[in-house]
Coordinates of C-alpha atoms and ligand atoms in Angstrom, one line a residue:
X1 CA -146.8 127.4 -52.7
X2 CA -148.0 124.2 -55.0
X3 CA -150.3 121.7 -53.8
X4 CA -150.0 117.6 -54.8
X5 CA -152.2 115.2 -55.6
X6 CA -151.1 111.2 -55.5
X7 CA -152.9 108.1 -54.8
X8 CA -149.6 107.3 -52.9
X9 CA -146.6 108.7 -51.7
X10 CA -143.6 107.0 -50.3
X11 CA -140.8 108.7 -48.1
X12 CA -137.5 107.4 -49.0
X13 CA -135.8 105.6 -51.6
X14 CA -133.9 102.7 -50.3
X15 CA -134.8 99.0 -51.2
X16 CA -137.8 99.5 -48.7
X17 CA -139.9 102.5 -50.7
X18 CA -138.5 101.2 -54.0
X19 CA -139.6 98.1 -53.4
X20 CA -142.8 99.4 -52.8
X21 CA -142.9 100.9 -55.4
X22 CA -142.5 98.4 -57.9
X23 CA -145.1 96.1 -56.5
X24 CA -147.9 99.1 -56.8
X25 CA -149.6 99.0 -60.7
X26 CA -149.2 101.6 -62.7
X27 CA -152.6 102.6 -62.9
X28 CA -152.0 104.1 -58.9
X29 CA -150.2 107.8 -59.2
X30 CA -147.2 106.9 -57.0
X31 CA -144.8 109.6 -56.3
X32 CA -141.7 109.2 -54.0
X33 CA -139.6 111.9 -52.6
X34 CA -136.1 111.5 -51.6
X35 CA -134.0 113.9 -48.6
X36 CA -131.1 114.3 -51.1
X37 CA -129.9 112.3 -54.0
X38 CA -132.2 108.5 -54.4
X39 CA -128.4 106.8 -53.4
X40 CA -127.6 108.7 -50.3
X41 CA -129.5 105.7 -48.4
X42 CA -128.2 103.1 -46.3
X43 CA -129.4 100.4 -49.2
X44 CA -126.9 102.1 -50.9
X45 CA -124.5 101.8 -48.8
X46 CA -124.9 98.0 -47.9
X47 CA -122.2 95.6 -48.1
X48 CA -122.2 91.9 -47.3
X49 CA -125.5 90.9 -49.3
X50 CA -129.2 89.7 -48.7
X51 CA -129.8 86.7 -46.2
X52 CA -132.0 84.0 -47.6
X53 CA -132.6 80.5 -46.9
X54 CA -130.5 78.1 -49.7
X55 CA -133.6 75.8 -50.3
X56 CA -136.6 74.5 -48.4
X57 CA -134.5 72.9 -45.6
X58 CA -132.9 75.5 -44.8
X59 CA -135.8 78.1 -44.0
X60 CA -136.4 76.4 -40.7
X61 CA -132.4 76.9 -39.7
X62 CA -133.0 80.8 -41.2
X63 CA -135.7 80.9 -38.8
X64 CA -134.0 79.8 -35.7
X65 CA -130.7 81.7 -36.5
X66 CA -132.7 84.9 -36.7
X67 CA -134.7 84.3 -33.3
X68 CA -131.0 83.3 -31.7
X69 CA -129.3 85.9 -32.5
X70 CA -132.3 88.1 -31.4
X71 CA -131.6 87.1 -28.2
X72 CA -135.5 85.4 -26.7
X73 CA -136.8 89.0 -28.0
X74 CA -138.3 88.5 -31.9
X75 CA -141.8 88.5 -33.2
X76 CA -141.7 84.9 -34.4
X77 CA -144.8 85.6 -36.4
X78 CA -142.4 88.0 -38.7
X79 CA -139.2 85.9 -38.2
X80 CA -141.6 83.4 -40.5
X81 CA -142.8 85.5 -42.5
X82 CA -139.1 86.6 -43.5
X83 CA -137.8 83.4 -44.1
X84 CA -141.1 81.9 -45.3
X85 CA -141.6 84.6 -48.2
X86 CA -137.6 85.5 -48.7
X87 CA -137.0 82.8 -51.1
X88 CA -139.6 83.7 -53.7
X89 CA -138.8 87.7 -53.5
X90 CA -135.1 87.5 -54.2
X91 CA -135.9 84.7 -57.4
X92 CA -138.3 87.6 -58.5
X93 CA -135.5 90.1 -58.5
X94 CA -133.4 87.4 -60.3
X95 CA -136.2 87.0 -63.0
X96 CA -136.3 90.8 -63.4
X97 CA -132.5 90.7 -64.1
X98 CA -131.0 91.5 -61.0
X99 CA -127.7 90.0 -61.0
X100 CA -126.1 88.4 -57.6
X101 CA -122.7 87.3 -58.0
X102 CA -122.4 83.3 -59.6
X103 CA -119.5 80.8 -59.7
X104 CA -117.9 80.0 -63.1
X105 CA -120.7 77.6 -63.7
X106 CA -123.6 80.2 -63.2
X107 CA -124.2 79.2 -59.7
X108 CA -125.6 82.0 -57.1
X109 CA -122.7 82.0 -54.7
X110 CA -123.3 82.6 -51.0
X111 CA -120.9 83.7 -48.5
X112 CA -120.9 83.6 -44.3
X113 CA -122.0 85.8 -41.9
X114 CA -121.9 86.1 -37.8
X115 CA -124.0 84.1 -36.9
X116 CA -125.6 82.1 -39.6
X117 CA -125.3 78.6 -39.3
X118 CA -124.8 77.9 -43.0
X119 CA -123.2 80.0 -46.5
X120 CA -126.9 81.9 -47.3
X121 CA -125.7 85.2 -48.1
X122 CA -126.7 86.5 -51.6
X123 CA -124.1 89.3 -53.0
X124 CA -123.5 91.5 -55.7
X125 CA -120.6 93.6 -56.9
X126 CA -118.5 91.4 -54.8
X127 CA -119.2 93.8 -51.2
X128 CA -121.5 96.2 -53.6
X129 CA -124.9 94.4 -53.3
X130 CA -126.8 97.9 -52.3
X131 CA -125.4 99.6 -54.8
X132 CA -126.2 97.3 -57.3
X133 CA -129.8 96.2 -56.0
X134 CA -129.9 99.7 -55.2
X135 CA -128.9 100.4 -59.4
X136 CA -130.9 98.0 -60.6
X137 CA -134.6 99.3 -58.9
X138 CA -134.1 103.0 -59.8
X139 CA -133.2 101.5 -63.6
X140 CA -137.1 99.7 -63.3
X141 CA -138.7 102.3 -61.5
X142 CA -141.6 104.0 -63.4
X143 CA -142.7 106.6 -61.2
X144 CA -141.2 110.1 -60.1
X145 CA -139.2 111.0 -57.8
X146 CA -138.6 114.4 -55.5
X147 CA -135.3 115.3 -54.9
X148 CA -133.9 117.4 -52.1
X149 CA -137.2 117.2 -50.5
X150 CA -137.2 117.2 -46.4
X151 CA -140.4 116.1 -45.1
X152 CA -141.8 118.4 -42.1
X153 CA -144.8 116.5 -41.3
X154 CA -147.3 114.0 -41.5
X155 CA -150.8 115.9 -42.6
X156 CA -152.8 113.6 -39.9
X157 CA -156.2 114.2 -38.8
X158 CA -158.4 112.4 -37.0
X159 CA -156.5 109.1 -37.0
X160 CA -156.3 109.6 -40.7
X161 CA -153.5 110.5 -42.6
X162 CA -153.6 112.4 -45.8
X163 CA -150.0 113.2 -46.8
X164 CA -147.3 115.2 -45.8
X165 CA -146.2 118.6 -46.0
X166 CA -142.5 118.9 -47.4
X167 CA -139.8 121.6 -48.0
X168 CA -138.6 121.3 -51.3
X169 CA -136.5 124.5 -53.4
X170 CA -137.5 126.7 -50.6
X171 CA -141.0 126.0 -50.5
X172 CA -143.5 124.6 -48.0
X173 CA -146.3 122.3 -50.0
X174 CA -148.6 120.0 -48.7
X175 CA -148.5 116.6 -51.0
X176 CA -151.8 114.7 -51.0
X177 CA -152.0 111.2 -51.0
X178 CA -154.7 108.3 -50.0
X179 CA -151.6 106.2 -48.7
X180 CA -148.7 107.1 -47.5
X181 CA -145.9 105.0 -47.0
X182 CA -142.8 105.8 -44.3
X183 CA -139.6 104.1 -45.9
X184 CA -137.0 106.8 -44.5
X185 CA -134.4 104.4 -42.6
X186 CA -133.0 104.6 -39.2
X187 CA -131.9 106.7 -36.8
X188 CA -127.4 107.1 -37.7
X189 CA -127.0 110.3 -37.1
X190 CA -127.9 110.6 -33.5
X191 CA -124.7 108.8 -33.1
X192 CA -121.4 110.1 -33.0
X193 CA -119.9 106.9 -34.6
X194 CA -122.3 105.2 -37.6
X195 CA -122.5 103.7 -40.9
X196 CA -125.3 105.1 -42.1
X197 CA -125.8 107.4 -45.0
X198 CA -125.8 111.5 -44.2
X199 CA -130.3 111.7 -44.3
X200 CA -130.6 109.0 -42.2
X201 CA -131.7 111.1 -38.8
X202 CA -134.7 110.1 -37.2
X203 CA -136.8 113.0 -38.5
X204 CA -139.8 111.3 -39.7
X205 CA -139.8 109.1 -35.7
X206 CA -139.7 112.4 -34.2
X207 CA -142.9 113.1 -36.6
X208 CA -144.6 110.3 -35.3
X209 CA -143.5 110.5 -32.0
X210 CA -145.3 114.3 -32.3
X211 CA -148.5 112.6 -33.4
X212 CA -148.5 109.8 -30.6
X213 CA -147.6 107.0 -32.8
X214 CA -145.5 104.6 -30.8
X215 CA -142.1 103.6 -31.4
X216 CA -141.3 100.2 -30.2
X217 CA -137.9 98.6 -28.7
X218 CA -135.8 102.2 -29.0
X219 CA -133.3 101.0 -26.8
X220 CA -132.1 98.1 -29.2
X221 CA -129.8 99.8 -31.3
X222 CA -127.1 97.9 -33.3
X223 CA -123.5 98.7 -33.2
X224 CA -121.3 97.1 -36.2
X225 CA -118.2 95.6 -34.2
X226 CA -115.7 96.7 -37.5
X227 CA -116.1 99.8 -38.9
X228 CA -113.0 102.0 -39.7
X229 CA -114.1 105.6 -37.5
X230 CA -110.4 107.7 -37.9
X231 CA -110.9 110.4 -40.1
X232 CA -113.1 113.1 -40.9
X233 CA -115.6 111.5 -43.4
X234 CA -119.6 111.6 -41.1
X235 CA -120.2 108.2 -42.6
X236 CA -117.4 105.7 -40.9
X237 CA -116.3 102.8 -43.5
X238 CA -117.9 99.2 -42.9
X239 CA -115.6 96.1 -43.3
X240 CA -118.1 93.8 -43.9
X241 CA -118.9 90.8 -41.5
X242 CA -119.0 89.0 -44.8
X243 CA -114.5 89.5 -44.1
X244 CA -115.0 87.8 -41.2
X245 CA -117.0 84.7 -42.5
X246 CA -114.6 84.4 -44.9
X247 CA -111.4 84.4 -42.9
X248 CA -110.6 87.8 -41.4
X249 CA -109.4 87.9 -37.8
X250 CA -110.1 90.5 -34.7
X251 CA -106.2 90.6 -33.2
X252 CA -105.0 93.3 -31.1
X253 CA -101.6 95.2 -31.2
X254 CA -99.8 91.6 -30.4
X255 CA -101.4 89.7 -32.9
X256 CA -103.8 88.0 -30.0
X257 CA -107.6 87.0 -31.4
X258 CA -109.0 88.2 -27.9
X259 CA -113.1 87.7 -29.0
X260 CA -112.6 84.3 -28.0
X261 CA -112.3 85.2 -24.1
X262 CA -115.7 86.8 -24.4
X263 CA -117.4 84.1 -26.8
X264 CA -116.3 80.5 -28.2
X265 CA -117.8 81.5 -31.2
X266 CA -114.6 84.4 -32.2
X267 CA -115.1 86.9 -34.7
X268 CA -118.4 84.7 -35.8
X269 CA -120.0 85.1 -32.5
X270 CA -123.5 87.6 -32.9
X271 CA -122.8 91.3 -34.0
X272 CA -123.7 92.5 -30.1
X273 CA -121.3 90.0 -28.4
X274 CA -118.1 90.9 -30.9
X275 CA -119.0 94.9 -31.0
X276 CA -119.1 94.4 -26.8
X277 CA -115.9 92.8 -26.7
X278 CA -114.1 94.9 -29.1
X279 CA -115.1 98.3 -26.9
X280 CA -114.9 96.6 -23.5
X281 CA -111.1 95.3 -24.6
X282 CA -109.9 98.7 -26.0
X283 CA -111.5 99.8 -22.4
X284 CA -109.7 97.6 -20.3
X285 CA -105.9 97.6 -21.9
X286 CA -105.7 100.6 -24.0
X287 CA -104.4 99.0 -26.9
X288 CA -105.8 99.2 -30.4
X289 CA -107.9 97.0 -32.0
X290 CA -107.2 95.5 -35.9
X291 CA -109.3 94.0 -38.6
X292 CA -105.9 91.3 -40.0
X293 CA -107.1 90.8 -43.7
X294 CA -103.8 88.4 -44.0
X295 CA -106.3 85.2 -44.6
X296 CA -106.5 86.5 -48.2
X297 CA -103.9 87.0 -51.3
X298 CA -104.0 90.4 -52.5
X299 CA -105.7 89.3 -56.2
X300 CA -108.5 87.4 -54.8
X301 CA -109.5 90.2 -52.1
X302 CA -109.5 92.6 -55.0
X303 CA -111.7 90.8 -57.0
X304 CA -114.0 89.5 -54.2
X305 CA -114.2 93.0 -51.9
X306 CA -113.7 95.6 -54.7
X307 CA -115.0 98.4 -53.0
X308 CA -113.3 98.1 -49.5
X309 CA -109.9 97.8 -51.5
X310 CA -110.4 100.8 -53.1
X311 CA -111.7 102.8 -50.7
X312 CA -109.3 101.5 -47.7
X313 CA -106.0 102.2 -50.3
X314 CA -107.6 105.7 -50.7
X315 CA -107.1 106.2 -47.5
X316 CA -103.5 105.1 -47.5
X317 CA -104.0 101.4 -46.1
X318 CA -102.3 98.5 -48.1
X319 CA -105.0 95.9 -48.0
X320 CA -104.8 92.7 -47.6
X321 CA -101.2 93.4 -46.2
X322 CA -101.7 95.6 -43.7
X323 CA -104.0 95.2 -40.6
X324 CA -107.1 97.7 -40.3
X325 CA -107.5 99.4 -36.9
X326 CA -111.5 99.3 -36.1
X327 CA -113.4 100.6 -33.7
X328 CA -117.8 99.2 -33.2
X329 CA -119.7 102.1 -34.7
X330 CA -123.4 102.4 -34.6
X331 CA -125.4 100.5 -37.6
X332 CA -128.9 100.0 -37.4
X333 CA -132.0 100.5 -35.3
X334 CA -133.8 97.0 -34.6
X335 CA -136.5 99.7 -32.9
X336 CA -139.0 101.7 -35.0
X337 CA -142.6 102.4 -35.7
X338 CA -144.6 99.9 -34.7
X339 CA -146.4 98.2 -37.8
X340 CA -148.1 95.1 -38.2
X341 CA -146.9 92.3 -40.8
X342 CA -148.2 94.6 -43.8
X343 CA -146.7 97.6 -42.5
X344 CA -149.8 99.3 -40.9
X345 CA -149.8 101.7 -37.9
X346 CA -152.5 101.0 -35.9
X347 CA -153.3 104.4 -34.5
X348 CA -153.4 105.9 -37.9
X349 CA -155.4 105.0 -41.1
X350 CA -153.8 105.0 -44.5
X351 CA -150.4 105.5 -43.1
X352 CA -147.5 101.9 -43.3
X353 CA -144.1 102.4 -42.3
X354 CA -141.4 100.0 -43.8
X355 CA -137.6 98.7 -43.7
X356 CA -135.5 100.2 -41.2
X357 CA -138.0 102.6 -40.3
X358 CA -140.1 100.4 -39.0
X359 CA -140.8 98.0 -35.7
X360 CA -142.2 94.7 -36.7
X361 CA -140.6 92.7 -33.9
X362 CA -138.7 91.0 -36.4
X363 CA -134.8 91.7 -35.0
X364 CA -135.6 91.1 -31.4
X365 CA -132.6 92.7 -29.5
X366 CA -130.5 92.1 -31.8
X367 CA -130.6 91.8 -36.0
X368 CA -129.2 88.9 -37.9
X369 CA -126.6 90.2 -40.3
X370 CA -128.0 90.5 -43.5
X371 CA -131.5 90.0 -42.8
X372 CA -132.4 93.8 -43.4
X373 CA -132.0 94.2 -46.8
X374 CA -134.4 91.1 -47.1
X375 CA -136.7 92.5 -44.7
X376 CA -137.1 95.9 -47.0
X377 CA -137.6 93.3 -49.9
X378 CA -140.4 90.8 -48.4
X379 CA -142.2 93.8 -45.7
X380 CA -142.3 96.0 -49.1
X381 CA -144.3 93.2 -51.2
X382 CA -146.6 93.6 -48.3
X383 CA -147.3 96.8 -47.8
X384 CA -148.1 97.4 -51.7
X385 CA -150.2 94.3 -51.0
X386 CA -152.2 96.0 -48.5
X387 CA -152.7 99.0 -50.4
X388 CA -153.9 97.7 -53.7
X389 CA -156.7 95.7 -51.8
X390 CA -157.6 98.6 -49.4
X391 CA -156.5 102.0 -51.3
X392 CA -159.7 104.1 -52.1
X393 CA -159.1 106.8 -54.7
X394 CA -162.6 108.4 -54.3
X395 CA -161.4 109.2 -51.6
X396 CA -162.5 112.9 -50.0
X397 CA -159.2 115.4 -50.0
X398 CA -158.2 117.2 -46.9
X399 CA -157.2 120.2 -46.7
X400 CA -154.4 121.6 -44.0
X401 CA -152.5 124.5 -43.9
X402 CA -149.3 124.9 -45.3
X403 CA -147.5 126.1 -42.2
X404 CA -143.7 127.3 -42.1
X405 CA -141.8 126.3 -39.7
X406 CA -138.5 127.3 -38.4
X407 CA -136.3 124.0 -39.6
X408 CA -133.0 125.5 -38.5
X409 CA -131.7 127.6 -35.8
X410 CA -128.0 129.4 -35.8
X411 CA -126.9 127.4 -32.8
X412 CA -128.3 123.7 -33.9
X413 CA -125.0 122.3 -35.9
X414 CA -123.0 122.5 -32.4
X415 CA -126.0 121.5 -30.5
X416 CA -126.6 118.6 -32.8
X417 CA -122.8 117.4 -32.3
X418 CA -122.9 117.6 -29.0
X419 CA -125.9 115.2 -28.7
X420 CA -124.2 112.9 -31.1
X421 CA -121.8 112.4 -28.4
X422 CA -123.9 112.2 -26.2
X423 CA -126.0 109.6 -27.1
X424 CA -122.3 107.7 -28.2
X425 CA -121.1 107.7 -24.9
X426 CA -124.4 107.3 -22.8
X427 CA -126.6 106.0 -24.8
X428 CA -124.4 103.5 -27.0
X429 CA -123.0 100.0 -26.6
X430 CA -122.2 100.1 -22.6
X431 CA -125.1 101.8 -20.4
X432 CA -125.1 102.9 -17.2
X433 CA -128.5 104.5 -15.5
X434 CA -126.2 107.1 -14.2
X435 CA -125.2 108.3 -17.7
X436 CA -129.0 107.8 -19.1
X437 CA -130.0 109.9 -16.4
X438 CA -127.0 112.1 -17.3
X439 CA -128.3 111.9 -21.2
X440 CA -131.8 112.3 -20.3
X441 CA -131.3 116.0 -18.3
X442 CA -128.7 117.1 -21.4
X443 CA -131.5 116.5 -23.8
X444 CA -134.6 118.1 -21.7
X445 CA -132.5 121.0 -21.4
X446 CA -131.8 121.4 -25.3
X447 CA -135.4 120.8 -25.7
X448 CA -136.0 124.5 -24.2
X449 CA -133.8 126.0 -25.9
X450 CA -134.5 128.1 -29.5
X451 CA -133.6 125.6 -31.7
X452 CA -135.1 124.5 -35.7
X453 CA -137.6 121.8 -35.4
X454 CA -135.1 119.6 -37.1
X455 CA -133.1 119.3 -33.9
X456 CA -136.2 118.8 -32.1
X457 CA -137.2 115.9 -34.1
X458 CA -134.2 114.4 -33.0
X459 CA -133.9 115.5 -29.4
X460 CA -137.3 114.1 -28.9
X461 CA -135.9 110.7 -30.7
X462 CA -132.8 110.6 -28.4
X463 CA -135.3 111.2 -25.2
X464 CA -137.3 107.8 -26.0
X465 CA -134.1 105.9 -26.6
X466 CA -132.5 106.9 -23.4
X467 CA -136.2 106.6 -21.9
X468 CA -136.5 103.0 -23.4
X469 CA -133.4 102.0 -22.1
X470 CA -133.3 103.1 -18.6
X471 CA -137.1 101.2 -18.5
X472 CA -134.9 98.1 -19.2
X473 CA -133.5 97.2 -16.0
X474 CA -131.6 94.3 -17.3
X475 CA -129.2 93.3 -20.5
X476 CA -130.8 91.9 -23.1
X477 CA -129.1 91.6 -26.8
X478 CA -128.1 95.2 -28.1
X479 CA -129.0 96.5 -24.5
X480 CA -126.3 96.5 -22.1
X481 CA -126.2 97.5 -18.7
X482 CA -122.9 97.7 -18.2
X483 CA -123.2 97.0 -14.0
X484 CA -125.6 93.9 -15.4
X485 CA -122.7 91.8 -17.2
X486 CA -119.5 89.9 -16.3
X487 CA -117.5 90.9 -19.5
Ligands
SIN1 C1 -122.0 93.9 -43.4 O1 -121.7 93.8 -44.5 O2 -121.3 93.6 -42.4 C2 -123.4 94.5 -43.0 C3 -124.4 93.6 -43.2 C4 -125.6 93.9 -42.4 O3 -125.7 95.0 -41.9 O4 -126.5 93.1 -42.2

């Protein structure tokens, strides 16, 4: 058993704890520890780009995109401060080197989104912009960072928090730190169907949720409306909405663009509204569902989406030429731990959550595309704000035991699959109370049983989304009651 000592310590390392982490000074003892490898995030894994307002003008039109498409149900306070302060972080990236993708005469090029009103999508890497913001922080970063390292719990006492205690080469240690900054992502892998990266499974909400510390707006999850889900792989493949903006088409088996008898707006209509119509179609006639790339010559959609080329030919799909079959698959969580506009949990002291993890009120019901990786970039600049103006290294050390606990039982894998469909079918894009009531008993039962505290983490995660959405009575955004709409 070893013991740690930082002045902070940040869980996770997508754009959100990196972030972070580059806005501390060096003079702070900053240590981050990852789940697995630093990429295996969803930063990583993002596609289409950051969202950001073009020039002055257009921060107003950010603004009221982002509260539209969040159906009534944003923070406005945040919305601001997103589109406010979004400018001035990604021209600091730019001035650190980062490199977004540029015209032939060195202009930033933006693409579309659902949504948007206006081109204000920043890219890299053509559909690569995580991996390459994701590249290019880890290549600045100056501080260490624990591998493999699964965090068991928060070391809270007293409203306080001091740490966590982790599991790391078969070892339970407590790490130490005056602040402690949550930046572990979402909730993926409760869900049958996601995008996310493999770590991203609500362990560290079920921590909070342990010590009282509210989640907010856990029935708003986000379901991507194209996502490729045949095949084995736990991660499903995202075809950007940044295909759509730029001319793909949803058609069905005959060739008929059926999103515009849900919405006006097509394919461009908000992520909820497309993800709805694609399931409630597929529903209702049986017949599949494609992603028809034939918009784009082969050369250009090479050069412009080099990842999804390669990754979709892999799979034995000849792109642009041949259509995609696509099914929604769950994306993000718009719900989180509730933090204030510098990332602070109220109930406890010395503790910030961040990025997906977190619950500013910022996505409403239902996010903007692209506005997350911005919101890691401008909510991280303000969390290591806080914590250079308040962090108190004098501060006393307390100790807490360095209990073991049982992480994984024999019977959790088939356990934890069979909640991952549960929560798909019950608890995903069309709800009924009958099946959250259905959901709710399944999980209260697998609660009792003699399973790894893992599992429990994210049982007791599943229970307050299918709690948080059988308190909403009615539809709103991401929430759907499926006897509440006229589809
Ligand atoms: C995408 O590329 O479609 C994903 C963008 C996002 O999640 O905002």
């Amino acid at each position: 058993m070893k013991t740690s000592q930082y002045d902070v310590l940040i869980i996770g390392t997508g754009i959100a704890g990196l972030h972070t982490a580059l806005n501390l000074p060096s003079s702070l003892r900053v240590l981050i520890v990852s789940k697995d490898y630093a990429w295996e995030c969803n930063t990583f894994y993002a596609q289409g780009g950051i969202a950001v307002a073009v020039n002055h003008d257009d921060i107003a039109l950010h603004i009221k995109d982002t509260l539209e498409a969040g159906a009534g149900h944003c923070n406005q306070e945040a919305v601001e401060v997103l589109c406010t302060e979004g400018p001035e972080v990604i021209q600091q990236l730019i001035k650190r080197g980062c490199m977004f993708d540029k015209d032939e005469l060195g202009c930033i090029l933006y693409t579309k989104e659902a949504a948007h009103s206006t081109n204000r999508i920043v890219h890299a890497g053509g559909d690569a912009t995580g991996r390459v913001v994701h590249l290019f922080m880890m290549e600045q970063l100056r501080v260490p960072i624990l591998y493999n390292t699964q965090v068991t719990d928060l070391l809270i006492e007293n409203g306080r928090c001091y740490g966590a205690r982790v599991f790391h080469a078969d070892n339970v240690f407590n790490i130490y730190a005056n602040k402690t900054v949550i930046a572990s992502g979402g909730v993926g892998s409760l869900y049958e169907y996601h995008t996310n990266a493999r770590t991203i499974s609500a362990d560290i909400q079920g921590i909070c949720l342990n010590h009282s510390i509210a989640l907010a707006d856990m029935e708003m999850m986000q379901f991507h409306p194209t996502a490729f889900v045949l095949g084995n792989a736990v991660r499903k493949q995202l075809l950007s909405e940044s295909l759509r903006g730029e001319g793909a088409k949803i058609v069905d088996e005959d060739g008929l663009r059926f999103v515009f008898d849900y919405d006006e707006r097509g394919e461009l209509a908000p992520r909820d509204i497309v993800s709805r119509a694609i399931f409630d179609y597929k529903d209702k006639t049986h017949k599949e569902v494609y992603l028809d790339l034939s918009a784009f010559s082969e050369d250009h959609f090479k050069q412009r989406f080099p990842s999804i080329y390669f990754n979709m030919q892999n799979i034995g799909y000849n792109i642009p030429q041949q259509r995609i079959p696509i099914s929604p698959a769950f994306h993000y969580a718009m719900g989180g731990i509730h933090t204030d506009l510098f990332g602070k949990i109220s109930q406890v002291e010395d503790l910030y959550a961040v990025g997906e993890a977190a619950h500013t009120g910022l996505h409403g019901a239902n996010r903007l595309a692209s506005n997350s990786l911005l919101e890691g970039l401008v909510f991280s600049k303000r969390v290591a704000t806080d914590i250079i103006k308040t962090i108190d290294i004098k501060r006393e050390i307390k100790e807490f035991p360095e209990v073991e606990d049982v992480l994984i039982n024999e019977n959790d894998k088939e356990l934890k699959n069979e909640l991952r469909n549960i929560m798909w079918c019950y608890a995903g894009i069309l709800r009924e109370e009958k099946n959250l009531n259905k959901a709710m008993n399944r999980v209260k039962e697998m609660l009792e049983l003699p399973i790894g505290k893992l599992l429990k983490l994210r049982l007791l995660v599943s229970k307050e989304i299918i709690q948080s959405a059988l308190n909403r009575k009615k539809s709103l955004g991401a929430h759907c009651m499926k006897e509440e709409i006229s589809l």
